[in-house]
Amino acid sequence: MVENILQARSAFPEFSLSRYHQLTIAVREHITMVSLAAWDGQSEKVQSVIQSIYGHSLPQRPVRVGGMEVSFLWFGPDRWMAVGERDGGRDLEENLKRHLHGLAAVVDHSDGRAVLRLSGARARDVLAKGLPLDLHPRVFKANDVAITHASHIGVLLWQVDDAPTYDIAVPRSYAHSFSDWLLDAAEVFSAI
Amino acid sequence: MGNSSYRSKTGGLIDRSQTIHFWFDGVRYPAHPGDTLASALLANGVRLAGRSFKYHRPRGILAAGSEEPNALVELRTGARREPNTKATVVEVFDGLEAFSQNRWPSLKFDVMSINSLLAPIFTAGFYYKTFMWPAALWEKLYEPAIRRAAGLGRASDDPDPDRYEKLTAFCDVLVIGGGPAGLMAAVTAARSGARVILADENFNLGGRAIDDASVIDDQPAAQWVCAIEAELDQHSDVRVMRRTSVFGTFDGGTYGALERVSDHLPSPPSGIPRQRMWRIVAKQTVLASGATERPIVFGNNDRTGVMLAGAVRTYINRYGVLPGRRAVVFVNNDYAASTARDLVRAGAAVVAIVDSRPGSTDAVRAVARDVGCPLLDGAVVIDALGSQRLKGAVVRNAAGSTETLSCDLIAMSGGWNPNIQLTTHLGGKPQWSEQLSTFTSGVLPPGMSVAGAASGEFSLKGAIVGGAKVGQVALTQCGYQPVDCAIPSAISESAAMSPLWRVDGGRGKAFVDQQNDVTTLDIELAEREGFRAVEHLKRYTTLGMATDQGRTSNVNALAIMAELTQKSIPQTGMTMARPPYTPVAIGAFAGHHRDKHFKPTRLPPSYAWAKSHGAVFVETGLWLRPSYFPRPGERDWLESVTREVKTVRNSVGICDVSTLGKIDVQGPDAAAFLDKIYMNAMASLAIGRCRYGCMLREDGILLDDGTVARLGQHHYFVTTTTANAGKVFQHLEFCRQWIWPHFDVQIISATEQWAQYAVAGPHSRALLRKIVDQPFDISDQEFPYMQVGEMTVCGGVQARLFRLSFSGERAYEISVPARYGEAFMAALLEAGEEFDACPYGTEALGVMRIEKGHISGAEINGTTTPTDVGLGAMMSRKKDFIGNVLGQRAGLLDPDRPTLVGFQPVDRGQRLRAGAHFLARGVKEIAENDDGYMTSVAYSPTLGHWIGLGLLKRGPQRIGEIVRAFDPLRGYDTLVEVVSPVFIDAKGERVRG
Amino acid sequence: MAREHFSIFSIMREAWRGHSGWTPTWRDAAPKPEYDVVIIGGGGHGLATAYYLARTFGITNVAVVEKGWIGGGNVGRNTTIVRSNYLLPGNIPFYELSMKLWEGLEQDINYNAMVSQRGVLNLYHSDSQRDAYVRRGNAMRLHGVDAELLDQAAVRRMVPFLNFDNARFPIHGGLLQRRGGTVRHDAVAWGYARAASLRGVDIIQNCEVTGFRRDSDRVIGVETSRGFIGAKQIGMAVAGNTSRVAAMAGLRLPIESHVLQAFVSESIKPFIDGVVTFGAGHFYISQSDKGGLVFGGDIDGYNSYAQRGNFPVVEDVCEGGMALMPRIGRIRLLRQWGGIMDMSMDGSPIIDRTPVAGLYLNAGWCYGGFKATPASGMCFAHLMARDEPHAVATAYRLNRFRTGHAIDEKGMGPQPNLH
Amino acid sequence: MRITCPYCGNRSLDEFLYHGDAEPQRPDATADNAMDAFVSYAFERTNPPGQHHELWYHEAGCHAWLVVTRHVSTHAISSVDIARDLAKARTPNTAGRA
Ligand SMILES: Cc1cc2nc3c(=O)[nH]c(=O)nc-3n(C[C@H](O)[C@H](O)[C@H](O)COP(=O)(O)OP(=O)(O)OC[C@H]3O[C@@H](n4cnc5c(N)ncnc54)[C@H](O)[C@@H]3O)c2cc1C
Ligand SMILES: NC(=O)c1ccc[n+]([C@@H]2O[C@H](COP(=O)([O-])OP(=O)(O)OC[C@H]3O[C@@H](n4cnc5c(N)ncnc54)[C@H](O)[C@@H]3O)[C@@H](O)[C@H]2O)c1
Ligand SMILES: Cc1cc2nc3c(=O)[nH]c(=O)nc-3n(C[C@H](O)[C@H](O)[C@H](O)COP(=O)(O)O)c2cc1C
Ligand SMILES: [Zn+2]
């Protein structure tokens, strides 16, 4: 790949990592996201393609499957979001496009969404200030996915582990407002 | 400093080890932590707390909780001033400042109390009958006078400085109320492992068990409560919320609750909100909200020193305060008679127990005997004496003779009303209970059950047993296994009662609604005038409409009305309760969403670049877009915009158009699908080509316009206007999922993915050639007008290039992944340096589209058809599409409809303004002659004068005619010439080549 | 029966004798077997119609039948705003007639409905919003209606405590109609009832219409919870219940029922003089003569016959309120309620005959029908008395959706929850 | 009010957008009475006070259109179906490709 001359800009230029008591908020800069939308009646074929390449069976309900490298989030009926951890990530999109040609719409979203990671015992307390979701550990567990909104901003959220750690993706143009709200909500934990 | 004079030596949950101070009307008083403002005032012998709404009667403290109608104060000062705050729920902190309200010049001496003398005139509804003559005086004289007298406290003059938070919580069982019933329900549910939220509006749990200093499990209630609280704290899935009022029941098991986080502090600590608004979603709810005591209505029953008996007990037992030294206890029930015991125990004298029931009861007799006071059975208090301070009670005994008992406190009780407001918010009607002579809950909201006094189970034992039982039902409903638990012991006290609503024969006014000064006479008047339905009674007299919502007055009032109309109480009915149960600060409902945070702000990819280059921004929907880029020396926006337009027309300019909605449409049926959506053909679009398209609503009106690019056989990429991006996406999903479910097509929003820039002007290609990587060829032959292609730029950045023109110049739109958007903007301008390229904003964009006669939001305004805006010919006749059939209705085809044309001032020096209406020359300026209106205007730098677009009746036939652009609102009347809406390059040659 | 002329003198006279001489404001009548006209619905519109039938057209053998208590519907639960600042020619003359009738109402009906013309100010926040208001203001002026355009400075002078300096959507100015204002809602129902009753109209409460009786194509009366009542002509003015009642006559209408909430705060010393509407949020506010802030916002947005709203709209409205007036943060909301509105497909009303002979329709008032009360009564009475539409109500035809003559002020199309 | 999206689960009202009555079906534009049918489709509503089948869009969630059966006088929801599934069952597959 040719080295390009354009500098990528973070969706969250203001901060990269904020540490609070029992809570950290970090920017997930290098995430690749590709949306898959199966065409009618092709859902099973899409499934088997993904199974054969990545070894994961695409979820039929709001959960995440896969590992650190590539995972697939349920993203609506017959829709998924492939999430890659590598920088650049064009190859994820290209791979999927190549393999799913004629089966699904594959659209790059890596730049459309800005991702934050919340981790620590206080994460649920902070999220309760905007997210109208029940994140109780008995109800929402590691690898569960939800599409909802917080503070008037659409979010895609998935739980990474039981720390708990959550990744939250918001539309890029809202990133600034979202972090405004989140940092405001978390402020109370800074002193403690 | 020692105890104040009305502070008892012992007792109460106050912290006597600390003395703090507060201010009331400028006077400094001592108090203890744990006091409310009301208890602290009483402890200091302050009885007069406020003035009533209409008559400005001196008022004291009637109650001890959130039902208080009288003791309303302004709390704090400056931006934190908080009017109409109930002294009975304010926790005292050191330095607290409170002021009486609705009085002038002082609380003790209030000029407006002459209203009291005018009371015979100020009856219910008096203003409906007067102030009508002469008509003109209403706004000038009468109403200003009424408004001067209106209102209680004063709002702060400044923005609320405090922070509010809004949260959502989920639970299995929500328990509302932390009295004995609620505590038992909560602990029972908690032991089974259920997720429990227990909310109590008070700062201490325990409810009336604390107020009454009851004994539970052979220990003082306070101790028992502590033990339960400690147990609840052990459960990780239990949240105990003190100072939290559950104020509303909403559909779907949703409850609104307000937590007063910092109101008991001088100001909220940093980062901490003043209050939290909770949306609680509960599977099951136990309402254990207790009951509110009913006053008895008698003459001058509003005197300071007339207090609810339960409140008297609360002040004694919770706060260690004596509300009076010589008390008359006036009751119609057994429970309240115990007040006499507490009074005596605390060191007061009980002058007499006056029991309205002939013969009274054993229970009351026992109390009288124990405290050693006379018991007057079959007797009533008919009048209270004294003006600003209670001096005595006039008692009429069973035989009908009266005597005056000297006293400084009348502790009265007319029985108890269960707090069932939250059961009725979803429409459930209260049921009258003959047995209890009060209303209990009727049909309950789904998932709710009621326990304790709220259910009409008034005994302590009953509350405990009922709470445990209801808790068990709730946890079982949620799928948990009940755990056996022992029921604490408690003594069952008697709740015997026989109704007494009002006492007649008093000389003074008898108040039913104390805050709104509604008397028995007002109710009688309402009855006489036909306002007999309870809701009419309420509206006519304002009874129950004050800040306490009639908690202490509604039942008495309707009982009196029932008596007057000789109907039963259930026939008379109960007024509707509404949220909130207790008033809630508006700021709390807003939370974070105020000031700049009212709505999120969307920033386009080049935002930071534009900001650092001096852009002036404009709100377009949620977006903040550069509207122009002023340069040093430019005098005003017009000069900057003019320069930007000229640069585009003569060289090249760059504009961030990323805010346009972008939708990826893919699938075997993508073409057929878009043919249904757009009024013009899209299936015939060749791969690699773009087309302008319009979509309609089903009623034939324009919905949106934009471009459609075909990237592959099964792959289209469409754009929408910025304003309609969300709406169009929703519309496409609707059509795909609901109207034509068999279309095999997927739509995916790509708005956020791409930073998209218009590169417009004669030098656009030359500029882009420096940006586009080898070997992509963007020559006119390879990349003609309306071409689209994928390529890389700047050494490998993926890009899409569209040869589209909104400006009418040779132009392109180019997109790169959003993260490169900012750098790409800089790269484009750097590449454009040799052409003197400039960035341009929405203003220049607007000018150029008007010069070209392109329609935009002002023309696609929800009432125009394609024909109206000159696009009728684009509509396909060969296919069905949304809007096709209804678009053929006669009214939409009427040739008289205003139709898009251009305008220029006859005197080219004149300015045009949008919103002006068109009139033919020489006709009268009346609506009949209204020929349409100007939709958009701009100063055209290209033509050197103002131009406009507008909708004019039969416009295209009137080209060349001179009409008036009439703008009386702003005082302009301009002669304009009707011209083609395309002002420059009518043939469209500049976009090609 | 009230015969007494209301005035300060009558009050003083009554005060003298302990107010013992007052009589019912309107007669609580029992149904007679037959009337010339039966109006269904004892709301503002039904009562006004009966009044004008009697006063203007001399038709007094009229009954108003109300299923509950009069004024218990939307007339008794609205935010009391009156104005005639409409945009479209189909609407302006009608609402202006209503304004004129308001202006003379109290003397006309001898009841003080507290018509209070303290102005209605619609704020704008962008050039395009301003242009839309200019177009509207000019349309009003062409119809002889008062309208003024205020710039930011003028708005600041008038309502200095709005959020001018830290707003998400800065205030650029406003469109002001000084003659707009508020009217005491309940008094409108009671005043019309009294005036109609004095002219012989029967006001029948607790009488629910449960069906229509027909003779071939024509309605000849209504079945009610209090028995059959015959009528030569029947007028429906049942607002939120329109579809329900019309269905009894076999009609399917361009109407949906939606809930709109309203809010009142605790009573505080007046500081908001007129009505302010916040163009960038869903919020409008005024302060009552008692001191309560009366405010509202958007409809809840789904079909409903339950007179109550849901939580998200409460939040939405209060967010708008705080964004506009940050000083109201510590003022407390006292009460929140809902009303069921007859939302039409273009947001404008219908006053017309129905396909059923003898049955007339007055509906489609959305959240704006309170201000229309007098004109609606006048025009509906005119339609029934003369069997032709009143000159200012000619556009309010039932078949306008078929002919393509929708009167769509907001340009939202047939999507009632967006009007 | 809360709606249980068959995909996303039980969610608050404010995640959804309302469209209205789900009974009217878009008529055949080529039929003889197309204009009448479209007028009725676009403008006339039964608007009953009881059970109502209505279209909601899970806007802040999965973007599915749903058909919710709700009692409009009590707001009680008795069922939530996926609009596309109902629509497919309702109409034979003629609209799509041959
Ligand atoms: C919250 C809210 C705020 C509003 N704010 C404003 C505003 O600021 N300005 C404005 O202009 N408009 C406003 N409106 C709209 C306005 O209130 C209504 O459009 C108007 O009141 C409707 O006319 P009405 O008074 O005749 O209706 P209603 O008062 O509703 O009268 C209809 C009557 O018909 C009765 N009825 C129904 N069915 C039957 C039956 N089968 N038999 C017998 N009787 C029956 C009902 O009980 C009711 O009393 C608002 C509405 C609401 C709900
Ligand atoms: N014997 C009688 O006649 C009689 C009559 C009335 C009360 N009582 C006594 O009342 C008690 C009944 O116990 P209980 O638990 O049913 O009631 P309670 O009054 O002891 O407790 C109710 C609690 O609910 C809280 N509350 C009320 N509404 C609320 C809301 N909306 N949000 C949050 N908190 C709210 C109150 O602050 C209070 O602490 C017993 O002690 C009983 O002896 C007896
Ligand atoms: C303009 C206006 C002012 C109101 N002011 C008050 C008020 O000061 N106190 C109050 O309790 N209710 C007030 N209300 C609300 C009524 O109590 C009542 O809630 C409303 O009329 C709807 O009736 P409902 O709640 O009985 O259904 C007001 C209503 C309106 C329309
Ligand atoms: Zn969903």
PDB file of C-alpha atoms in Angstrom, chain B residues 53 80 82-85 102 120 123 126-130 132 135 138-139 143 147 150-153 155-158 160 162 166 250-251 274 279 425-426 525 528-529 531 535-536 538-539 549 576 578-580 583-587 589-590 593 595-596 598-601 619 622 697 699 862 889 891 914-915 917 927 933 967-970, chain C residues 6-8 11 15 19-20 22-25 69-70 77 107 111-112 114-118 131 134-135 138-139 141-143 147 163 166-170 184 186-187 190 205 266-270 272 287 289-290 307-308 310-311 315 318-319 322-323 326-327 329-337 401-405 408 411-414:
ATOM      1  CA  PHE B  53     -52.831  33.118  48.559  1.00  0.00           C
ATOM      2  CA  ARG B  80     -30.643  29.646  43.866  1.00  0.00           C
ATOM      3  CA  GLU B  82     -36.454  28.655  45.320  1.00  0.00           C
ATOM      4  CA  PRO B  83     -40.045  29.827  45.804  1.00  0.00           C
ATOM      5  CA  ASN B  84     -42.927  27.943  47.430  1.00  0.00           C
ATOM      6  CA  THR B  85     -40.765  25.493  49.308  1.00  0.00           C
ATOM      7  CA  ASN B 102     -46.633  36.717  49.504  1.00  0.00           C
ATOM      8  CA  PRO B 120     -67.343  38.890  50.773  1.00  0.00           C
ATOM      9  CA  THR B 123     -65.779  34.755  46.522  1.00  0.00           C
ATOM     10  CA  PHE B 126     -65.910  36.613  41.352  1.00  0.00           C
ATOM     11  CA  TYR B 127     -63.831  37.764  38.424  1.00  0.00           C
ATOM     12  CA  TYR B 128     -65.968  35.879  35.938  1.00  0.00           C
ATOM     13  CA  LYS B 129     -68.763  38.196  36.876  1.00  0.00           C
ATOM     14  CA  THR B 130     -67.013  41.505  36.746  1.00  0.00           C
ATOM     15  CA  MET B 132     -66.089  43.520  31.926  1.00  0.00           C
ATOM     16  CA  ALA B 135     -63.721  46.458  27.911  1.00  0.00           C
ATOM     17  CA  TRP B 138     -59.196  44.835  31.307  1.00  0.00           C
ATOM     18  CA  GLU B 139     -55.689  44.853  29.840  1.00  0.00           C
ATOM     19  CA  GLU B 143     -55.620  42.458  34.762  1.00  0.00           C
ATOM     20  CA  ARG B 147     -51.396  39.893  38.132  1.00  0.00           C
ATOM     21  CA  ALA B 150     -50.996  36.793  41.741  1.00  0.00           C
ATOM     22  CA  GLY B 151     -48.433  34.220  42.641  1.00  0.00           C
ATOM     23  CA  LEU B 152     -46.831  33.180  45.868  1.00  0.00           C
ATOM     24  CA  GLY B 153     -43.048  33.224  45.813  1.00  0.00           C
ATOM     25  CA  ALA B 155     -38.663  32.889  40.771  1.00  0.00           C
ATOM     26  CA  SER B 156     -34.968  33.543  40.702  1.00  0.00           C
ATOM     27  CA  ASP B 157     -33.913  36.238  38.263  1.00  0.00           C
ATOM     28  CA  ASP B 158     -30.919  34.284  37.078  1.00  0.00           C
ATOM     29  CA  ASP B 160     -30.319  28.034  37.706  1.00  0.00           C
ATOM     30  CA  ASP B 162     -27.023  23.839  39.603  1.00  0.00           C
ATOM     31  CA  LYS B 166     -31.217  11.989  34.676  1.00  0.00           C
ATOM     32  CA  PHE B 250     -46.343   5.957  33.616  1.00  0.00           C
ATOM     33  CA  ASP B 251     -47.146   3.213  31.134  1.00  0.00           C
ATOM     34  CA  ARG B 274     -28.578  19.179  43.034  1.00  0.00           C
ATOM     35  CA  ARG B 279     -36.778   6.824  35.402  1.00  0.00           C
ATOM     36  CA  HIS B 425     -52.154   8.100  37.242  1.00  0.00           C
ATOM     37  CA  LEU B 426     -53.009   5.481  34.645  1.00  0.00           C
ATOM     38  CA  LEU B 525     -71.751  29.071  46.498  1.00  0.00           C
ATOM     39  CA  ARG B 528     -75.790  27.118  44.323  1.00  0.00           C
ATOM     40  CA  GLU B 529     -74.369  28.196  40.981  1.00  0.00           C
ATOM     41  CA  PHE B 531     -70.813  23.756  39.855  1.00  0.00           C
ATOM     42  CA  GLU B 535     -64.333  18.711  38.780  1.00  0.00           C
ATOM     43  CA  HIS B 536     -66.503  21.808  38.334  1.00  0.00           C
ATOM     44  CA  LYS B 538     -62.471  22.292  41.799  1.00  0.00           C
ATOM     45  CA  ARG B 539     -62.159  24.555  38.780  1.00  0.00           C
ATOM     46  CA  GLN B 549     -52.908  19.456  45.193  1.00  0.00           C
ATOM     47  CA  MET B 576     -58.487  13.256  39.236  1.00  0.00           C
ATOM     48  CA  ARG B 578     -52.123  13.729  38.197  1.00  0.00           C
ATOM     49  CA  PRO B 579     -48.369  13.549  38.270  1.00  0.00           C
ATOM     50  CA  PRO B 580     -46.345  14.764  39.958  1.00  0.00           C
ATOM     51  CA  PRO B 583     -44.024  19.222  42.732  1.00  0.00           C
ATOM     52  CA  VAL B 584     -40.768  18.642  40.855  1.00  0.00           C
ATOM     53  CA  ALA B 585     -38.234  21.236  39.703  1.00  0.00           C
ATOM     54  CA  ILE B 586     -38.409  21.791  35.957  1.00  0.00           C
ATOM     55  CA  GLY B 587     -34.618  21.769  35.805  1.00  0.00           C
ATOM     56  CA  PHE B 589     -36.630  17.052  34.040  1.00  0.00           C
ATOM     57  CA  ALA B 590     -34.163  18.738  31.735  1.00  0.00           C
ATOM     58  CA  HIS B 593     -29.921  19.158  28.263  1.00  0.00           C
ATOM     59  CA  ASP B 595     -27.814  25.765  27.319  1.00  0.00           C
ATOM     60  CA  LYS B 596     -25.369  24.484  24.705  1.00  0.00           C
ATOM     61  CA  PHE B 598     -29.899  21.287  24.821  1.00  0.00           C
ATOM     62  CA  LYS B 599     -29.356  19.154  21.754  1.00  0.00           C
ATOM     63  CA  PRO B 600     -26.200  17.429  20.517  1.00  0.00           C
ATOM     64  CA  THR B 601     -24.071  19.314  18.065  1.00  0.00           C
ATOM     65  CA  GLU B 619     -26.757  25.927  12.972  1.00  0.00           C
ATOM     66  CA  LEU B 622     -28.034  19.693  14.579  1.00  0.00           C
ATOM     67  CA  ARG B 697     -44.663  11.826  -0.453  1.00  0.00           C
ATOM     68  CA  ASP B 699     -49.811  12.651  -1.414  1.00  0.00           C
ATOM     69  CA  GLY B 862     -43.870  20.417   2.235  1.00  0.00           C
ATOM     70  CA  ARG B 889     -55.513  15.218  -7.954  1.00  0.00           C
ATOM     71  CA  GLY B 891     -56.098  20.621  -6.815  1.00  0.00           C
ATOM     72  CA  ALA B 914     -37.561  36.441   1.080  1.00  0.00           C
ATOM     73  CA  GLY B 915     -41.039  36.269   2.498  1.00  0.00           C
ATOM     74  CA  HIS B 917     -45.667  38.494  -1.283  1.00  0.00           C
ATOM     75  CA  ALA B 927     -55.442  38.815   0.365  1.00  0.00           C
ATOM     76  CA  TYR B 933     -44.305  34.764  -2.296  1.00  0.00           C
ATOM     77  CA  ASP B 967     -43.280  43.244   2.419  1.00  0.00           C
ATOM     78  CA  PRO B 968     -45.355  45.367   4.791  1.00  0.00           C
ATOM     79  CA  LEU B 969     -43.960  43.514   7.764  1.00  0.00           C
ATOM     80  CA  ARG B 970     -40.581  45.079   7.168  1.00  0.00           C
TER      81      ARG B 970
ATOM     82  CA  PHE C   6     -73.184  39.996  36.041  1.00  0.00           C
ATOM     83  CA  SER C   7     -71.306  43.095  37.163  1.00  0.00           C
ATOM     84  CA  ILE C   8     -69.482  44.470  40.139  1.00  0.00           C
ATOM     85  CA  ILE C  11     -71.574  41.029  43.244  1.00  0.00           C
ATOM     86  CA  ALA C  15     -72.107  40.124  49.089  1.00  0.00           C
ATOM     87  CA  HIS C  19     -74.336  35.404  48.211  1.00  0.00           C
ATOM     88  CA  SER C  20     -77.572  33.594  48.799  1.00  0.00           C
ATOM     89  CA  TRP C  22     -77.037  33.366  43.005  1.00  0.00           C
ATOM     90  CA  THR C  23     -78.623  30.781  40.815  1.00  0.00           C
ATOM     91  CA  PRO C  24     -77.127  28.091  38.562  1.00  0.00           C
ATOM     92  CA  THR C  25     -74.914  29.473  35.850  1.00  0.00           C
ATOM     93  CA  TRP C  69     -69.649  17.505  32.652  1.00  0.00           C
ATOM     94  CA  ILE C  70     -69.437  20.478  30.309  1.00  0.00           C
ATOM     95  CA  ARG C  77     -57.419  21.313  29.621  1.00  0.00           C
ATOM     96  CA  GLN C 107     -69.706  42.076  26.569  1.00  0.00           C
ATOM     97  CA  TYR C 111     -69.196  36.679  31.358  1.00  0.00           C
ATOM     98  CA  ASN C 112     -65.589  37.550  31.957  1.00  0.00           C
ATOM     99  CA  MET C 114     -60.426  37.020  30.858  1.00  0.00           C
ATOM    100  CA  VAL C 115     -59.518  37.493  27.220  1.00  0.00           C
ATOM    101  CA  SER C 116     -56.054  38.802  27.668  1.00  0.00           C
ATOM    102  CA  GLN C 117     -54.215  40.217  24.683  1.00  0.00           C
ATOM    103  CA  ARG C 118     -50.713  40.329  26.024  1.00  0.00           C
ATOM    104  CA  ASP C 131     -38.114  34.195   6.111  1.00  0.00           C
ATOM    105  CA  VAL C 134     -41.929  37.009   7.246  1.00  0.00           C
ATOM    106  CA  ARG C 135     -43.978  35.201   4.661  1.00  0.00           C
ATOM    107  CA  ASN C 138     -47.035  39.430   5.351  1.00  0.00           C
ATOM    108  CA  ALA C 139     -49.870  37.029   4.637  1.00  0.00           C
ATOM    109  CA  ARG C 141     -51.034  41.804   6.984  1.00  0.00           C
ATOM    110  CA  LEU C 142     -52.627  41.215   3.602  1.00  0.00           C
ATOM    111  CA  HIS C 143     -55.584  39.839   5.503  1.00  0.00           C
ATOM    112  CA  ALA C 147     -48.136  41.213  12.848  1.00  0.00           C
ATOM    113  CA  ASN C 163     -31.318  32.449  26.949  1.00  0.00           C
ATOM    114  CA  ASN C 166     -25.500  30.631  25.971  1.00  0.00           C
ATOM    115  CA  ALA C 167     -28.039  28.984  23.735  1.00  0.00           C
ATOM    116  CA  ARG C 168     -27.640  25.982  21.521  1.00  0.00           C
ATOM    117  CA  PHE C 169     -29.932  27.702  19.024  1.00  0.00           C
ATOM    118  CA  PRO C 170     -29.408  31.427  19.382  1.00  0.00           C
ATOM    119  CA  ARG C 184     -59.382  31.657  30.733  1.00  0.00           C
ATOM    120  CA  ASP C 186     -63.026  27.082  31.767  1.00  0.00           C
ATOM    121  CA  ALA C 187     -64.780  30.412  31.684  1.00  0.00           C
ATOM    122  CA  TRP C 190     -69.219  28.279  31.373  1.00  0.00           C
ATOM    123  CA  GLN C 205     -74.857  16.663  31.088  1.00  0.00           C
ATOM    124  CA  GLU C 266     -46.560  26.165  41.110  1.00  0.00           C
ATOM    125  CA  SER C 267     -47.885  29.658  41.407  1.00  0.00           C
ATOM    126  CA  ILE C 268     -45.208  32.337  41.346  1.00  0.00           C
ATOM    127  CA  LYS C 269     -45.136  36.085  40.986  1.00  0.00           C
ATOM    128  CA  PRO C 270     -45.778  36.892  37.326  1.00  0.00           C
ATOM    129  CA  ILE C 272     -43.783  36.153  31.822  1.00  0.00           C
ATOM    130  CA  GLN C 287     -48.169  32.592  32.830  1.00  0.00           C
ATOM    131  CA  ASP C 289     -53.353  35.230  36.077  1.00  0.00           C
ATOM    132  CA  LYS C 290     -52.996  33.014  39.105  1.00  0.00           C
ATOM    133  CA  GLN C 307     -56.120  11.550  28.613  1.00  0.00           C
ATOM    134  CA  ARG C 308     -52.575  11.211  29.820  1.00  0.00           C
ATOM    135  CA  ASN C 310     -45.877   9.640  28.836  1.00  0.00           C
ATOM    136  CA  PHE C 311     -42.562  10.456  30.385  1.00  0.00           C
ATOM    137  CA  GLU C 315     -38.603  15.510  29.595  1.00  0.00           C
ATOM    138  CA  CYS C 318     -38.829  20.634  30.101  1.00  0.00           C
ATOM    139  CA  GLU C 319     -35.571  20.448  28.175  1.00  0.00           C
ATOM    140  CA  MET C 322     -34.731  25.103  30.351  1.00  0.00           C
ATOM    141  CA  ALA C 323     -32.994  25.758  27.076  1.00  0.00           C
ATOM    142  CA  PRO C 326     -32.775  28.843  32.323  1.00  0.00           C
ATOM    143  CA  ARG C 327     -34.220  30.769  35.241  1.00  0.00           C
ATOM    144  CA  GLY C 329     -34.985  25.505  36.683  1.00  0.00           C
ATOM    145  CA  ARG C 330     -35.968  25.730  40.324  1.00  0.00           C
ATOM    146  CA  ILE C 331     -39.618  26.400  39.666  1.00  0.00           C
ATOM    147  CA  ARG C 332     -41.546  23.244  40.227  1.00  0.00           C
ATOM    148  CA  LEU C 333     -43.888  21.458  37.932  1.00  0.00           C
ATOM    149  CA  LEU C 334     -47.188  21.136  39.748  1.00  0.00           C
ATOM    150  CA  ARG C 335     -49.339  19.117  37.436  1.00  0.00           C
ATOM    151  CA  GLN C 336     -49.150  17.437  34.075  1.00  0.00           C
ATOM    152  CA  TRP C 337     -52.111  16.120  32.093  1.00  0.00           C
ATOM    153  CA  PHE C 401     -58.202  15.511   0.552  1.00  0.00           C
ATOM    154  CA  ARG C 402     -59.820  13.966  -2.479  1.00  0.00           C
ATOM    155  CA  THR C 403     -59.672  17.158  -4.478  1.00  0.00           C
ATOM    156  CA  GLY C 404     -56.130  18.020  -3.500  1.00  0.00           C
ATOM    157  CA  HIS C 405     -56.937  21.155  -1.535  1.00  0.00           C
ATOM    158  CA  ASP C 408     -51.221  22.111   5.327  1.00  0.00           C
ATOM    159  CA  GLY C 411     -46.188  20.997   5.222  1.00  0.00           C
ATOM    160  CA  MET C 412     -46.081  17.600   6.858  1.00  0.00           C
ATOM    161  CA  GLY C 413     -48.565  15.769   4.675  1.00  0.00           C
ATOM    162  CA  PRO C 414     -51.030  13.132   5.844  1.00  0.00           C
TER     163      PRO C 414
END
